[in-house]
GROMACS .gro file of C-alpha atoms in nm:
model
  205
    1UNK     CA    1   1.395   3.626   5.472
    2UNK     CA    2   1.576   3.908   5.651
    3UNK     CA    3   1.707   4.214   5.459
    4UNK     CA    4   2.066   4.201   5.391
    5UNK     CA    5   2.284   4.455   5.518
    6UNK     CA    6   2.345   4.755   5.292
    7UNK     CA    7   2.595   4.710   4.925
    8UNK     CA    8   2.925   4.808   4.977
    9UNK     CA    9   2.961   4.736   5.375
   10UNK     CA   10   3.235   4.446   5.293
   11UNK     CA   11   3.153   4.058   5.444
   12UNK     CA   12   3.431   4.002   5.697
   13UNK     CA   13   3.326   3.644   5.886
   14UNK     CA   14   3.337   3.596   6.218
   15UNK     CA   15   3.251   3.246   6.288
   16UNK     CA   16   3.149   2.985   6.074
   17UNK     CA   17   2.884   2.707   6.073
   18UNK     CA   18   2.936   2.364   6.309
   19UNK     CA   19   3.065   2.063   6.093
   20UNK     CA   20   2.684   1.894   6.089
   21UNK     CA   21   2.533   2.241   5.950
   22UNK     CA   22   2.211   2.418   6.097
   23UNK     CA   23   1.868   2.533   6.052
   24UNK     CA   24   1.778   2.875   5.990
   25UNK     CA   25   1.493   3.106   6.033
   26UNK     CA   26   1.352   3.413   5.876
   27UNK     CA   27   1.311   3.603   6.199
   28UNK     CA   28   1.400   3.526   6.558
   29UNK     CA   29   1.025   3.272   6.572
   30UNK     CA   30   1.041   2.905   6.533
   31UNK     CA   31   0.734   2.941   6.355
   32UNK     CA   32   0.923   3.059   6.020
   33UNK     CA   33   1.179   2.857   5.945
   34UNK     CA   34   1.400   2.890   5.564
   35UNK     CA   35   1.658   2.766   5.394
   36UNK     CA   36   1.929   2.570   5.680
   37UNK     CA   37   2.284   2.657   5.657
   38UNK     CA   38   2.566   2.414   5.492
   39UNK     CA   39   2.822   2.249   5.737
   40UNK     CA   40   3.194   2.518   5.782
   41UNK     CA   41   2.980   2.803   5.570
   42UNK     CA   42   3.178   3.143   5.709
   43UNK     CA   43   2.911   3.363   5.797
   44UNK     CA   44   2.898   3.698   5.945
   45UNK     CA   45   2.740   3.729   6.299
   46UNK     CA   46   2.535   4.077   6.276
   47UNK     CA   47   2.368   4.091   6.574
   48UNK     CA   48   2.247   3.900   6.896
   49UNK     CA   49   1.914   3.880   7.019
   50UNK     CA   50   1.924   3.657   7.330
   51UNK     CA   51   2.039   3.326   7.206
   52UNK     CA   52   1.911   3.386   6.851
   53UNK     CA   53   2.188   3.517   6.611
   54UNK     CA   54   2.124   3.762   6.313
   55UNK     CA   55   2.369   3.670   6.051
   56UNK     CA   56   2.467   3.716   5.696
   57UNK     CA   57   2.654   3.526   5.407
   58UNK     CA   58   2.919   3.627   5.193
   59UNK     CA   59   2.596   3.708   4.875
   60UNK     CA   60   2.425   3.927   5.114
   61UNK     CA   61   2.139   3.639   5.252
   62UNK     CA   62   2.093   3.719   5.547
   63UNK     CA   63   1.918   3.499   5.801
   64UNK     CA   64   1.855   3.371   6.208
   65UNK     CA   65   2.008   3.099   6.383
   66UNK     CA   66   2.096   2.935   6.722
   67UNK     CA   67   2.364   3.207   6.829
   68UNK     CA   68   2.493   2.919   7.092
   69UNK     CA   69   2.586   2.704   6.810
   70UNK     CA   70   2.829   2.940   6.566
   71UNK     CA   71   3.183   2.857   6.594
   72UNK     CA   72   3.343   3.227   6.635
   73UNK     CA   73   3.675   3.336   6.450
   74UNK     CA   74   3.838   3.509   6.702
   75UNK     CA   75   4.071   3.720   6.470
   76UNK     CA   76   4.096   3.863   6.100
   77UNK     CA   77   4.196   3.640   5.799
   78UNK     CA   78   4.596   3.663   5.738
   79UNK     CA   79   4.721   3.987   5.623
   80UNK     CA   80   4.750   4.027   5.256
   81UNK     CA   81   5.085   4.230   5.227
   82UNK     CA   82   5.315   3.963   5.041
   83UNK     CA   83   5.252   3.618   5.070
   84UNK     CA   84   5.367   3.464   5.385
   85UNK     CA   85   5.656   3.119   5.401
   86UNK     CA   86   5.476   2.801   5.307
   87UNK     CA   87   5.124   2.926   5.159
   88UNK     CA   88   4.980   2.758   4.898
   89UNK     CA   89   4.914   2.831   4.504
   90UNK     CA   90   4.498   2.845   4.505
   91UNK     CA   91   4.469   2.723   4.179
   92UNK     CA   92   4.518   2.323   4.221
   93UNK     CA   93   4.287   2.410   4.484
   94UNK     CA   94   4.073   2.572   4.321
   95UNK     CA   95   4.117   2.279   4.044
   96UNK     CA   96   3.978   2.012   4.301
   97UNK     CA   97   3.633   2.239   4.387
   98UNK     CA   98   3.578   2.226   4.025
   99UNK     CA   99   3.604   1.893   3.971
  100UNK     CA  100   3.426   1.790   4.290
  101UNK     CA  101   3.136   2.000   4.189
  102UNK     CA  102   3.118   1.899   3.832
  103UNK     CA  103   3.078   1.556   3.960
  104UNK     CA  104   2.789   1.705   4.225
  105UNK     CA  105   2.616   1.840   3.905
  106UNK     CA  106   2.614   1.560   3.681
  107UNK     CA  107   2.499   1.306   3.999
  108UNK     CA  108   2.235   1.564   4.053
  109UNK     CA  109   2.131   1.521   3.652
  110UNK     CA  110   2.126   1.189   3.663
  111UNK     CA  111   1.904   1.249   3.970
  112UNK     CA  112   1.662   1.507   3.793
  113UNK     CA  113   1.634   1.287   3.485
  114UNK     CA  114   1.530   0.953   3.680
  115UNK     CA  115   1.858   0.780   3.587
  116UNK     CA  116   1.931   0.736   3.946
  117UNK     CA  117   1.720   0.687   4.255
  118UNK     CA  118   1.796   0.854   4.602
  119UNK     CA  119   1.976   0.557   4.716
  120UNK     CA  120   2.217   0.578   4.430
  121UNK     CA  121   2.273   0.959   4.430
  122UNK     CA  122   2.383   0.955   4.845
  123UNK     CA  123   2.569   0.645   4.771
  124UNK     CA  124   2.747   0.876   4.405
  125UNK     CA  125   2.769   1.160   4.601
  126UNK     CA  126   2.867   1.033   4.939
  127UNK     CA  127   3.199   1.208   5.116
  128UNK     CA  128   3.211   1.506   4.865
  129UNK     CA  129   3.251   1.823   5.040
  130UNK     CA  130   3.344   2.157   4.875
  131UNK     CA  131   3.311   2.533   4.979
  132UNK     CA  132   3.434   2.866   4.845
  133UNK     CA  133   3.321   3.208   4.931
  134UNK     CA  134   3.476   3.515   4.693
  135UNK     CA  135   3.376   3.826   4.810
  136UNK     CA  136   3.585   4.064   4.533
  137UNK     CA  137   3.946   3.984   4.553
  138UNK     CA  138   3.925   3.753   4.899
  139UNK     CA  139   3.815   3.409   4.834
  140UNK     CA  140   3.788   3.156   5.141
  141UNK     CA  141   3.846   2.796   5.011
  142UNK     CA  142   3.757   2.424   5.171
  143UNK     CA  143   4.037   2.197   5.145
  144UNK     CA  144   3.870   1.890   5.198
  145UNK     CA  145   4.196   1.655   5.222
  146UNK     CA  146   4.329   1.891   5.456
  147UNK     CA  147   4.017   1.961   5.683
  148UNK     CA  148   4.053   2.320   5.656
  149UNK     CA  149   3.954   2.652   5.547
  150UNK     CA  150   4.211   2.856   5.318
  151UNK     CA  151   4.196   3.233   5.300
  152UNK     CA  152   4.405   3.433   5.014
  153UNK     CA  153   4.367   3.767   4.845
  154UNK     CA  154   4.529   3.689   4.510
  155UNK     CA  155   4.831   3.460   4.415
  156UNK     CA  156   4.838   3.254   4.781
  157UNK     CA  157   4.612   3.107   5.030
  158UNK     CA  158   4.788   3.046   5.411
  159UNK     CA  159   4.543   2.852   5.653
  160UNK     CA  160   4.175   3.032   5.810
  161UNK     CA  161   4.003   2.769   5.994
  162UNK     CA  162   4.023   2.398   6.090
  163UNK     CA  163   3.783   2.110   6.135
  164UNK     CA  164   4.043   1.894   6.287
  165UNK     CA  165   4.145   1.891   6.671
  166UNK     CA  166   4.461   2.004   6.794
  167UNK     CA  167   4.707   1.735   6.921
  168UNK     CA  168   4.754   1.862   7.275
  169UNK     CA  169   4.417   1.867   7.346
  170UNK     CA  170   4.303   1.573   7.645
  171UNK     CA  171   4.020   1.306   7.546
  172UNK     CA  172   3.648   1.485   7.671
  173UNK     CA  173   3.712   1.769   7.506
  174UNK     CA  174   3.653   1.881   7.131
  175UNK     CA  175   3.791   2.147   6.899
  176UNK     CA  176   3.560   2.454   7.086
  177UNK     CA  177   3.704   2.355   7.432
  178UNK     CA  178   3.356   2.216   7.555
  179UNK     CA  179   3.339   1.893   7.726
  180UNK     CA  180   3.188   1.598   7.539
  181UNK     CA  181   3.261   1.416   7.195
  182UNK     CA  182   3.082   1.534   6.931
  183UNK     CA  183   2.761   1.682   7.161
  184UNK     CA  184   2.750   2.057   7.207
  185UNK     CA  185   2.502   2.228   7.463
  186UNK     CA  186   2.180   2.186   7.173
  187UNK     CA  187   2.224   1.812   7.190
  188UNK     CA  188   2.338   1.763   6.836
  189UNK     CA  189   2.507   1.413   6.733
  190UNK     CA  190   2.818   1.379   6.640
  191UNK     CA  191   2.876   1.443   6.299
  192UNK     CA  192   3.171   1.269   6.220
  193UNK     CA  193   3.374   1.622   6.198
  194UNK     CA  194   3.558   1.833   6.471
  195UNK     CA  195   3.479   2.179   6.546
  196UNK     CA  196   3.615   2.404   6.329
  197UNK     CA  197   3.861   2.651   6.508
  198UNK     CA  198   4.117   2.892   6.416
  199UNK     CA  199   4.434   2.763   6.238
  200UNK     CA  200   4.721   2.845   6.499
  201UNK     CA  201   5.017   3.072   6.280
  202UNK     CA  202   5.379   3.023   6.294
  203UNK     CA  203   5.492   3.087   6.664
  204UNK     CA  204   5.146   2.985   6.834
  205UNK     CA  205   5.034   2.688   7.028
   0.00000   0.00000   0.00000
């Protein structure tokens, strides 16, 4: 595993992991692979070794991955200096991840104490998707009905990231602005998500 960088730098993400997640590697050799990487996990992108990327996670785990393959975030989370028109109370929010996952744990029980075979536990736990990242007083959330990323510092949480396509956007093309449905330059299938990309703000195409 690759050393974290230092306490106290801050995790600010800069792209985030393609919908169909990917593997990872303890150093830049195919030969030691680790731990892969959940689908829309922000991630910081620390350095760039020819098409192998350094990154780290919002804990500090630090890994390498196909560089090619991270979806950047071109610019900073929303400012937090008063809550902006139409952002959203985190806490119903917040309310759904807990639910979701209690309902991941006690599937994954079941699991552990034999009362359900593999079958059963995709079929209990298919379509249940949940992510949060809190790094001090920022927390990014997955809104799963929404197909997006939420960012807040506090009381309210305005858009980060989407999974979904824009609208003005021509057939052949998905959410990165490469050509092809659902096949990026690595030859991945389609996973059944769009890219994620930036959340346009008010104002912005």
């Amino acid at each position: 595993m690759s050393r974290p960088k230092q306490p106290g730098t801050g995790f600010r993400p800069t792209h985030v992991v393609p919908p169909d997640g990917m593997p990872a590697w303890e150093a830049p050799d195919p030969g030691r692979p680790t731990v892969p990487l959940d689908a829309l996990l922000p991630v910081e992108l620390v350095e760039r070794l020819g098409d192998w990327g350094h990154i780290r996670c919002a804990n500090g785990w630090a890994a390498w991955v196909d560089g090619r393959r991270l979806v950047a975030v071109p610019q900073d989370p929303p400012a937090g200096d008063g809550p902006p028109a139409g952002t959203d109370d985190p806490r119903p929010l917040l309310a759904r991840a807990e639910r979701a996952l209690a309902d991941y744990r006690s599937a994954l029980e079941e699991l552990a104490d034999g009362g359900l075979d593999g079958q059963s536990f995709e079929d209990r736990t298919k379509g249940l998707r949940i992510g949060i990242v809190v790094d001090g007083e920022s927390v990014w959330v997955y809104d799963h009905e929404g197909g997006r990323w939420m960012y807040g510092e506090g009381r309210r949480l305005a858009p980060y990231a989407t999974d979904r396509p824009p609208s003005h956007e021509g057939a052949g093309h998905d959410g990165t602005g490469h050509e092809g449905a659902g096949h990026g330059d690595s030859g991945h299938e389609d996973s059944g998500h769009a890219a994620t990309r930036m959340a346009a703000r008010k104002g912005e195409l």
